[in-house]
Every structure is written in structure tokens, then in C-alpha cells.
mmCIF file of N, CA, C and O in Angstrom:
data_model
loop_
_atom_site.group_PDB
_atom_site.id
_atom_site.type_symbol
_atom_site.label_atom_id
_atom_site.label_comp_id
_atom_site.label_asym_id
_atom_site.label_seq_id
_atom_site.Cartn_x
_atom_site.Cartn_y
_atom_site.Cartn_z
ATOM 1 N N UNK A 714 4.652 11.284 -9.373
ATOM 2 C CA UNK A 714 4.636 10.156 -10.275
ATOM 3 C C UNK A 714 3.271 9.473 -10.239
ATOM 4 O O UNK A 714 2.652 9.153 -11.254
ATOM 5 N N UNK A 715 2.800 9.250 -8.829
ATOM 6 C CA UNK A 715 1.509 8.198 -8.629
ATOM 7 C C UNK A 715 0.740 9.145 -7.911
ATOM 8 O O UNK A 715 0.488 8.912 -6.729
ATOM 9 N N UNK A 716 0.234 10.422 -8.579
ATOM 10 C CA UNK A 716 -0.820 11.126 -8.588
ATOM 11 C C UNK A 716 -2.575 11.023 -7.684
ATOM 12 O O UNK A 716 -3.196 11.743 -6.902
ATOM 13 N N UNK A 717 -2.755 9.970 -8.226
ATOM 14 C CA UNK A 717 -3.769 8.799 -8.034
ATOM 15 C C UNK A 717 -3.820 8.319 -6.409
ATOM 16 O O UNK A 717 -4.889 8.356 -5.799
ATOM 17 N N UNK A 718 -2.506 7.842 -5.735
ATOM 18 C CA UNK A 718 -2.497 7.029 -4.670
ATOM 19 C C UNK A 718 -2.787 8.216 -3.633
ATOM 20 O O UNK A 718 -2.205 9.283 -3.435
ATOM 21 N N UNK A 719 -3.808 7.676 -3.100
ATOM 22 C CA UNK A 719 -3.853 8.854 -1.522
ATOM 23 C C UNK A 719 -3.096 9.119 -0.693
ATOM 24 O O UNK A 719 -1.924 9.189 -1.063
ATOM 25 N N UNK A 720 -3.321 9.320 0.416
ATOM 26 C CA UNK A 720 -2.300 9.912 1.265
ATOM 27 C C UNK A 720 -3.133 8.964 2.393
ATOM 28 O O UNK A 720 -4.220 9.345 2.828
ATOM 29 N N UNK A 721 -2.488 7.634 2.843
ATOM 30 C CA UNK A 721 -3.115 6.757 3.919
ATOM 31 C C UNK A 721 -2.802 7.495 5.486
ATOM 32 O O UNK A 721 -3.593 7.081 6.333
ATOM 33 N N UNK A 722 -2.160 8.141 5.819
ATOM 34 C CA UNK A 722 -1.814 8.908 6.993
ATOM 35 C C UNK A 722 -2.877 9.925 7.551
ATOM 36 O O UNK A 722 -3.356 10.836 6.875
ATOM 37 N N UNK A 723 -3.200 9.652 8.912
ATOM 38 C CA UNK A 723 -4.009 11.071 9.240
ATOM 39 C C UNK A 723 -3.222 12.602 9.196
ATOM 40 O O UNK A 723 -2.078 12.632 9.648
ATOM 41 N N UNK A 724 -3.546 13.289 8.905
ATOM 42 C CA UNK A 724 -5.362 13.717 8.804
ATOM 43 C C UNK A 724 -5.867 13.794 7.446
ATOM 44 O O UNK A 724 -6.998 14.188 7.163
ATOM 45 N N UNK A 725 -4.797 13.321 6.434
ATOM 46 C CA UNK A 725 -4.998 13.329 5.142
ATOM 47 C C UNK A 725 -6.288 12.039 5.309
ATOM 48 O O UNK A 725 -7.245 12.350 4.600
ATOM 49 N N UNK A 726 -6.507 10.777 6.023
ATOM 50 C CA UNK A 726 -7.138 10.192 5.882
ATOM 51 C C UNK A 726 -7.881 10.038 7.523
ATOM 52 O O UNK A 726 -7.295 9.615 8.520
ATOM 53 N N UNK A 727 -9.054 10.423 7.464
ATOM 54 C CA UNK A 727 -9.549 10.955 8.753
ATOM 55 C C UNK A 727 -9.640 9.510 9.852
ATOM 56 O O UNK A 727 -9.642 9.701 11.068
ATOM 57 N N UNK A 728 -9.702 8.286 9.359
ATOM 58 C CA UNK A 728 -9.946 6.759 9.743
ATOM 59 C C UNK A 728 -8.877 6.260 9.553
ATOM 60 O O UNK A 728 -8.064 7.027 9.038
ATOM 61 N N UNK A 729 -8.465 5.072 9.801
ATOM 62 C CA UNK A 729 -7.332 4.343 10.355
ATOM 63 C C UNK A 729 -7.224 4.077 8.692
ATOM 64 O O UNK A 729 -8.258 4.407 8.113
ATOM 65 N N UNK A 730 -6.143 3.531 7.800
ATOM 66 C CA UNK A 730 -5.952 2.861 6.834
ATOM 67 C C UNK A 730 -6.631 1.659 6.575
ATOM 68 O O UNK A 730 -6.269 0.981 7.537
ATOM 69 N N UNK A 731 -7.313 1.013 5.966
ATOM 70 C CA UNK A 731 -8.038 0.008 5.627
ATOM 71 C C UNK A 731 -6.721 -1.151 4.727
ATOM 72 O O UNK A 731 -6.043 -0.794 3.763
ATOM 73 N N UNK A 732 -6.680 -2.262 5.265
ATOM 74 C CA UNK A 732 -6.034 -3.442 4.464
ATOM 75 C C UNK A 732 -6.138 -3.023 2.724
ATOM 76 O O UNK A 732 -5.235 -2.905 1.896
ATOM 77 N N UNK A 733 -7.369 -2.891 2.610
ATOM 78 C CA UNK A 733 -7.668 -2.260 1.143
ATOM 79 C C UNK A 733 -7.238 -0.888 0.499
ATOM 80 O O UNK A 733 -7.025 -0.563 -0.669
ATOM 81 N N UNK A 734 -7.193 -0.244 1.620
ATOM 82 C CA UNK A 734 -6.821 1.579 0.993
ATOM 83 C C UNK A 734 -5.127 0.986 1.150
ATOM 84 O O UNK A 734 -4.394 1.936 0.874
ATOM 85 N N UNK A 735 -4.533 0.092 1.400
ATOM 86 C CA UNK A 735 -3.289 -0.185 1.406
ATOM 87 C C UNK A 735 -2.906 -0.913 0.105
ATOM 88 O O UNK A 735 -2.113 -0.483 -0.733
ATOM 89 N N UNK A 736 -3.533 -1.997 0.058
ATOM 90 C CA UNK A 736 -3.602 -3.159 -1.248
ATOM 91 C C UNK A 736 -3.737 -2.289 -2.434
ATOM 92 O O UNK A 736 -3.004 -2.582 -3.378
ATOM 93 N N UNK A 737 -4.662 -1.105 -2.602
ATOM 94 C CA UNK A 737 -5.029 -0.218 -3.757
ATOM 95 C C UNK A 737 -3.638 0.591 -3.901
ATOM 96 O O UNK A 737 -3.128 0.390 -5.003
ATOM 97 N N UNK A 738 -2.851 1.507 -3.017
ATOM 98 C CA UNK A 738 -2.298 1.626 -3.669
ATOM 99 C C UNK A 738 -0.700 1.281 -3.847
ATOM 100 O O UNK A 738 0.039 1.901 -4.611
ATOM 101 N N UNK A 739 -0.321 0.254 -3.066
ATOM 102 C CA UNK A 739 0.098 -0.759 -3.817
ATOM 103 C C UNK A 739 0.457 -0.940 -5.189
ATOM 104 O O UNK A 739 1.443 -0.786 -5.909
ATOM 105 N N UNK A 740 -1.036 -1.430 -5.289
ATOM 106 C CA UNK A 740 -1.497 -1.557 -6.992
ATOM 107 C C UNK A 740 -1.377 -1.112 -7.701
ATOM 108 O O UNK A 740 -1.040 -1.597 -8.781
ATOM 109 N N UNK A 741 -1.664 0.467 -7.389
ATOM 110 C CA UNK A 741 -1.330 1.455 -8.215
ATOM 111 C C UNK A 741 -0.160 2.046 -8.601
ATOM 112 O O UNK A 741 0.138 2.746 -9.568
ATOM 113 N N UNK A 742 0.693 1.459 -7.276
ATOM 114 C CA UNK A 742 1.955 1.893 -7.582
ATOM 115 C C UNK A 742 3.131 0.585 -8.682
ATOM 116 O O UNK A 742 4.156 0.766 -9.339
ATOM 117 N N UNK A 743 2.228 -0.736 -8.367
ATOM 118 C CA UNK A 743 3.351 -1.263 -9.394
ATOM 119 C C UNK A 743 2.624 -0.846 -11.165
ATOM 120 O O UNK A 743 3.112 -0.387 -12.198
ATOM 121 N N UNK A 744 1.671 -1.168 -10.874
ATOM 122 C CA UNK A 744 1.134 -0.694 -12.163
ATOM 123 C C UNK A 744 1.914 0.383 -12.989
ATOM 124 O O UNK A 744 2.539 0.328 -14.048
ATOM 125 N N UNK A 745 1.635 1.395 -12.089
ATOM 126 C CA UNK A 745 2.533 2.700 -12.684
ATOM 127 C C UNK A 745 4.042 2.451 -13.033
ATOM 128 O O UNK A 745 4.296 2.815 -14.181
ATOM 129 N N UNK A 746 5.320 1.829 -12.221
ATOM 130 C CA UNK A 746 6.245 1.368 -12.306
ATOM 131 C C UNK A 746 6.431 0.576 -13.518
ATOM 132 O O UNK A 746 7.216 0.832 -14.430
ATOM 133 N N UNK A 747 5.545 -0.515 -13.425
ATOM 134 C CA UNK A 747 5.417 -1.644 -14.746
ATOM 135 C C UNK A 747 5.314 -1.183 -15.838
ATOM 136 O O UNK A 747 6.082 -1.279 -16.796
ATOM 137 N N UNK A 748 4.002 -0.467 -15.701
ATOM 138 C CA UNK A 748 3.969 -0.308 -17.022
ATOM 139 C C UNK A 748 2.469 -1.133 -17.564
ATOM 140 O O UNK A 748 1.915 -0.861 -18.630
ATOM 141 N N UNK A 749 2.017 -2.095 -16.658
ATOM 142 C CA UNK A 749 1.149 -2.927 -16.920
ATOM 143 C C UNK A 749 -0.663 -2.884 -16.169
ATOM 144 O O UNK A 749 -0.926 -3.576 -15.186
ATOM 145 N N UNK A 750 -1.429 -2.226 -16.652
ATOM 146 C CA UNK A 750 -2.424 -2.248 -15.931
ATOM 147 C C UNK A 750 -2.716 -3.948 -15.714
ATOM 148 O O UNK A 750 -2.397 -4.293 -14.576
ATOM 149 N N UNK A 751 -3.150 -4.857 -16.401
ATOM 150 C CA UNK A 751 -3.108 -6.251 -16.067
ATOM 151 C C UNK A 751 -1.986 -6.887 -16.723
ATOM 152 O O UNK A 751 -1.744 -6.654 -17.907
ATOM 153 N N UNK A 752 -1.226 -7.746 -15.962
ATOM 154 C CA UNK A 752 -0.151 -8.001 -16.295
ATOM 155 C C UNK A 752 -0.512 -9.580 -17.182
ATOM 156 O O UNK A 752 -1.362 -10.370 -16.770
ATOM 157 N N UNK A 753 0.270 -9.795 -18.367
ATOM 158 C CA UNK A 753 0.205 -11.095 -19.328
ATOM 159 C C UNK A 753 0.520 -12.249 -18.142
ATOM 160 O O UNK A 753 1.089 -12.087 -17.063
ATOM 161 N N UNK A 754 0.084 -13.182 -18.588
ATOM 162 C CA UNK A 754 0.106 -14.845 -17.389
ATOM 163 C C UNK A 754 1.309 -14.731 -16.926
ATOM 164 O O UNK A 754 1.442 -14.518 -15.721
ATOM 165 N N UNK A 755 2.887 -14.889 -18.087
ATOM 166 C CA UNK A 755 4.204 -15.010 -17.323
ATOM 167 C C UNK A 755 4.520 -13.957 -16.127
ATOM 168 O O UNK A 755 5.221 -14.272 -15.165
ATOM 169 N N UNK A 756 3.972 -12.765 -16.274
ATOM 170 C CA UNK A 756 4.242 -11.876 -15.354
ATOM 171 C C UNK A 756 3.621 -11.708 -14.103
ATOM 172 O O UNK A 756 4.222 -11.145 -13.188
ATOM 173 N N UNK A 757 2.096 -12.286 -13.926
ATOM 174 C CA UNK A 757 1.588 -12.343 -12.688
ATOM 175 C C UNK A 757 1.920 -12.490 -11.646
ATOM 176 O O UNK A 757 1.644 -11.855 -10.628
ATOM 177 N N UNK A 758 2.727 -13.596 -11.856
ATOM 178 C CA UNK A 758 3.127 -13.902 -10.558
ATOM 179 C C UNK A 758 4.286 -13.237 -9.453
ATOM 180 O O UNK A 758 4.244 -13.264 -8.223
ATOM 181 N N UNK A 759 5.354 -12.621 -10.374
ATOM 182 C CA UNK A 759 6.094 -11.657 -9.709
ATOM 183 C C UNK A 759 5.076 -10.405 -9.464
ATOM 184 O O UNK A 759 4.970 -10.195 -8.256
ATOM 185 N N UNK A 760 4.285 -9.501 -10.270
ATOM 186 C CA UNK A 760 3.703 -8.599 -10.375
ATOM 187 C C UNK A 760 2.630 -8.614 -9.099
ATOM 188 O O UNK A 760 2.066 -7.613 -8.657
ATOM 189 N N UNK A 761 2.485 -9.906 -8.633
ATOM 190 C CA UNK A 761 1.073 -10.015 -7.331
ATOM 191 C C UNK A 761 2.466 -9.831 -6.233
ATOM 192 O O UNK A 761 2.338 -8.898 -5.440
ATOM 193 N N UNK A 762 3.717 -10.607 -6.133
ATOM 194 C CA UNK A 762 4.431 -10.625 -5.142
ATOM 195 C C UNK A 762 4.705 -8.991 -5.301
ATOM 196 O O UNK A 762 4.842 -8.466 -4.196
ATOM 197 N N UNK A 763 4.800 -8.195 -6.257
ATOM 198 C CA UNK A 763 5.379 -7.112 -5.725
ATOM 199 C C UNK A 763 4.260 -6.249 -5.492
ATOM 200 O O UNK A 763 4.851 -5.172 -5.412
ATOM 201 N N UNK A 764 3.196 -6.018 -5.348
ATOM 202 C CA UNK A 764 1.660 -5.726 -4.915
ATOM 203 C C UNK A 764 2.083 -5.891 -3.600
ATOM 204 O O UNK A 764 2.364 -4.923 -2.895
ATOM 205 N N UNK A 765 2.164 -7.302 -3.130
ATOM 206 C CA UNK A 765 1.806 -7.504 -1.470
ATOM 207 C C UNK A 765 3.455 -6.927 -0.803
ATOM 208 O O UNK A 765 3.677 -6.272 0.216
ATOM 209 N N UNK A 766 4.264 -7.389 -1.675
ATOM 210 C CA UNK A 766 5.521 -6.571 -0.937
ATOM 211 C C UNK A 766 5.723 -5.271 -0.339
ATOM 212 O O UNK A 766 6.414 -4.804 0.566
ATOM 213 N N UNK A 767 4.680 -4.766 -1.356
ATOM 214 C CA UNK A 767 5.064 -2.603 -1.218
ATOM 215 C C UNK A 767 3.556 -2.719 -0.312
ATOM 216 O O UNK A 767 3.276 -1.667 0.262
ATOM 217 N N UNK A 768 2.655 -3.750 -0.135
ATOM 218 C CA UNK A 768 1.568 -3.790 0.370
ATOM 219 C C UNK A 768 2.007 -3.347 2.566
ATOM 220 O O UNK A 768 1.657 -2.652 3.520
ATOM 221 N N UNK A 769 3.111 -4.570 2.057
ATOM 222 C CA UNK A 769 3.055 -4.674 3.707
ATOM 223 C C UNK A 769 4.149 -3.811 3.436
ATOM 224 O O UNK A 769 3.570 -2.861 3.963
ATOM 225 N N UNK A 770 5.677 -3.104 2.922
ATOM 226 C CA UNK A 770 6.314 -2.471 3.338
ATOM 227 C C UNK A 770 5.000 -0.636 4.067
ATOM 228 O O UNK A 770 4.959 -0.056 5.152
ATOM 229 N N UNK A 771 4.421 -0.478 3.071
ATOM 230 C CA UNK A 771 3.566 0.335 3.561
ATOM 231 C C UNK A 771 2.237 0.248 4.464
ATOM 232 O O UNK A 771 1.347 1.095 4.391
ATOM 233 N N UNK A 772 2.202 -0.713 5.205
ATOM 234 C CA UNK A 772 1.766 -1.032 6.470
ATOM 235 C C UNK A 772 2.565 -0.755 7.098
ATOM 236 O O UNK A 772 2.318 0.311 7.663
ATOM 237 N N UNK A 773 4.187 -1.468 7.536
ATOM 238 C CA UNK A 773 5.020 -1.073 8.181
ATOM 239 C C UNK A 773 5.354 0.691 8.549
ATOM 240 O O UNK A 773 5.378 1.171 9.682
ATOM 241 N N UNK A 774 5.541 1.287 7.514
ATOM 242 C CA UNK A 774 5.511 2.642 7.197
ATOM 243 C C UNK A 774 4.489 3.452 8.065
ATOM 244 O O UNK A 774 4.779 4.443 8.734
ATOM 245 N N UNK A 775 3.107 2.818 7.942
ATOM 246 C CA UNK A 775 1.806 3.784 8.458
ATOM 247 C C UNK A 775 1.881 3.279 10.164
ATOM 248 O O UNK A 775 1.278 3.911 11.032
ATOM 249 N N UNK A 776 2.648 2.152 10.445
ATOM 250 C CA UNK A 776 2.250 1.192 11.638
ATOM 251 C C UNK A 776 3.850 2.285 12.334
ATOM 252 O O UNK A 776 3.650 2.398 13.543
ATOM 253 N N UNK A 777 4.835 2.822 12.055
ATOM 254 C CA UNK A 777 6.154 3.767 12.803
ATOM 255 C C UNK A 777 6.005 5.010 12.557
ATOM 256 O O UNK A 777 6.722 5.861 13.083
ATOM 257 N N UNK A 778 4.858 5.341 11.553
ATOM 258 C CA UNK A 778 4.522 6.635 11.716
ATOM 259 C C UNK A 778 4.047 7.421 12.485
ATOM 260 O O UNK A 778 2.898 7.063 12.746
ATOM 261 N N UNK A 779 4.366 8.479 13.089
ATOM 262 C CA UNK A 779 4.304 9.359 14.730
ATOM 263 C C UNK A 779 3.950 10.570 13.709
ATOM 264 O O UNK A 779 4.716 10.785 12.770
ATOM 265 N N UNK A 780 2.767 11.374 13.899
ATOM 266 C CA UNK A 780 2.094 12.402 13.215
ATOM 267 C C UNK A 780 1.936 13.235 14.607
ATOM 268 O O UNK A 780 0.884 12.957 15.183
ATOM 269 N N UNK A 781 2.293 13.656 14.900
ATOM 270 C CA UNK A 781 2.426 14.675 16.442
ATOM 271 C C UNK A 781 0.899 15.444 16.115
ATOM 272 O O UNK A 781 0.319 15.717 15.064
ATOM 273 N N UNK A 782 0.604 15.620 17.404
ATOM 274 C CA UNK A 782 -1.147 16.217 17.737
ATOM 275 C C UNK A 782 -2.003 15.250 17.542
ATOM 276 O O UNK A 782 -3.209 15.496 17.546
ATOM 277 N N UNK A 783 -1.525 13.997 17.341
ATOM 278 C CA UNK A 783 -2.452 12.901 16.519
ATOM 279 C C UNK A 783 -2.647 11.640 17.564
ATOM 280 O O UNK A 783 -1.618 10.994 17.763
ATOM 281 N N UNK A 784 -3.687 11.260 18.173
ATOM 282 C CA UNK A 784 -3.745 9.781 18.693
ATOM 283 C C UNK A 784 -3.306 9.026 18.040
ATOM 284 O O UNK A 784 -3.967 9.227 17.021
ATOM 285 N N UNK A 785 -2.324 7.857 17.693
ATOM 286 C CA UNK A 785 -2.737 7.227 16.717
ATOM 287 C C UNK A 785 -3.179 5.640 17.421
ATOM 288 O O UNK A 785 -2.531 4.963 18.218
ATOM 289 N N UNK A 786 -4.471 5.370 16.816
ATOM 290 C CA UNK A 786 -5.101 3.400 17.440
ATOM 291 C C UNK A 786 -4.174 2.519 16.702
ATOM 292 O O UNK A 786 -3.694 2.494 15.568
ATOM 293 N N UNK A 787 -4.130 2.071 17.375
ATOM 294 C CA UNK A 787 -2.989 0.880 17.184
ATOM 295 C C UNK A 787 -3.840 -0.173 16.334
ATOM 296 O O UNK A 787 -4.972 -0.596 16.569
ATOM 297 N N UNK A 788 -2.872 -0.515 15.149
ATOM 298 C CA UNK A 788 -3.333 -1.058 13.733
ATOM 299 C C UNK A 788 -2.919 -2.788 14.254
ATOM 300 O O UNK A 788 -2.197 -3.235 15.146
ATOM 301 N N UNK A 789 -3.547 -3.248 13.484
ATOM 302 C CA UNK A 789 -3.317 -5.165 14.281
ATOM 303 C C UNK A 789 -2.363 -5.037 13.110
ATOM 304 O O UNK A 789 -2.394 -4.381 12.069
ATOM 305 N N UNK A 790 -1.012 -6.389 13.951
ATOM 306 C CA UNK A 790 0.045 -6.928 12.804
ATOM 307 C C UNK A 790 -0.220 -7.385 11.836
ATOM 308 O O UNK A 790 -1.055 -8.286 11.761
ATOM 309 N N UNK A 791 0.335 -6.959 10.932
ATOM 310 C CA UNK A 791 0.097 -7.475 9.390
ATOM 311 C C UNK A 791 1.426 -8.811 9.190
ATOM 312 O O UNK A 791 2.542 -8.745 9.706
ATOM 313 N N UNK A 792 1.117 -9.501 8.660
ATOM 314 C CA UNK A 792 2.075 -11.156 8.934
ATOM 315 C C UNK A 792 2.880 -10.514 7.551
ATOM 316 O O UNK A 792 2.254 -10.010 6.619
ATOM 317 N N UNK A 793 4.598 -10.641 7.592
ATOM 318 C CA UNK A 793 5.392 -10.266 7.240
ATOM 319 C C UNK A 793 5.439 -11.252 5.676
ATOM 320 O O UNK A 793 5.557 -12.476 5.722
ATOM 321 N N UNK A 794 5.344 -10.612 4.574
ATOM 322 C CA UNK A 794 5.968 -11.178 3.031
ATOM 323 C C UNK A 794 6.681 -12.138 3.254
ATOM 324 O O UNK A 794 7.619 -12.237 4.046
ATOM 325 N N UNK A 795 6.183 -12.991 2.444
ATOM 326 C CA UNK A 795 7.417 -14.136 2.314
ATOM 327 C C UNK A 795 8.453 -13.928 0.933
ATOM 328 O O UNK A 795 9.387 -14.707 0.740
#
């Protein structure tokens, strides 16, 4: 479906995930869902909450992920969606 979004997990991504390589695709993923590359004024505001929602559910995701053969460095807490 979301072609586009990388693969934030080693060894697909040789460096730890970046706050940003997270936020991007995110982005990309409500976008695609929506329907909306920039969303009209009434919609922003749900459209940013669901950005940071799938933002940190996929922090969570990369932060219980166990990739066997793999060190993985321990990522600092990301402060939970309100």
C-alpha cells in the first residue's frame, strides 16, 4: 500500500531510527490512508494527532523489536500520545 515508507528496522536501516525517519513515515502513512497530501484547516487537527499517534505507536514497535544476530542500542523513551 505505502510503497514509499522504509523499512526503520535493522539491517534494512543500518543506524538506529531517527525521531524523523519515524515522523516521515507516519506521514506518509496517514496521507496515503486520507487521502490528503495537506489536509484543509478543519482537518488538521485530527490529521497531526493521527501523524504523532502512528508516530509513537511505531516507536513502540521498533523500541520490542528483537531482530536476532542484531545488537540492538537502546532508543531513549518517547513520552506516550495524549
Amino acid at each position: 500500500m505505502c510503497r514509499s515508507i522504509k523499512t526503520l528496522r535493522p539491517p534494512a536501516l543500518p543506524e538506529e531510527a531517527t525521531e524523523d525517519d519515524i515522523h516521515a513515515a507516519a506521514l506518509q502513512y496517514v496521507r496515503k490512508v486520507s487521502g490528503f497530501h495537506r489536509p484543509a484547516a478543519h482537518n488538521l487537527e485530527v490529521f497531526d494527532q493521527a501523524v504523532d499517534e502512528i508516530a509513537a505507536a511505531t516507536a513502540r514497535l521498533l523500541d520490542g523489536l528483537e531482530v536476532r544476530g542484531l545488537k540492538k542500542p537502546a532508543r531513549e523513551p518517547q513520552p506516550d500520545a495524549v
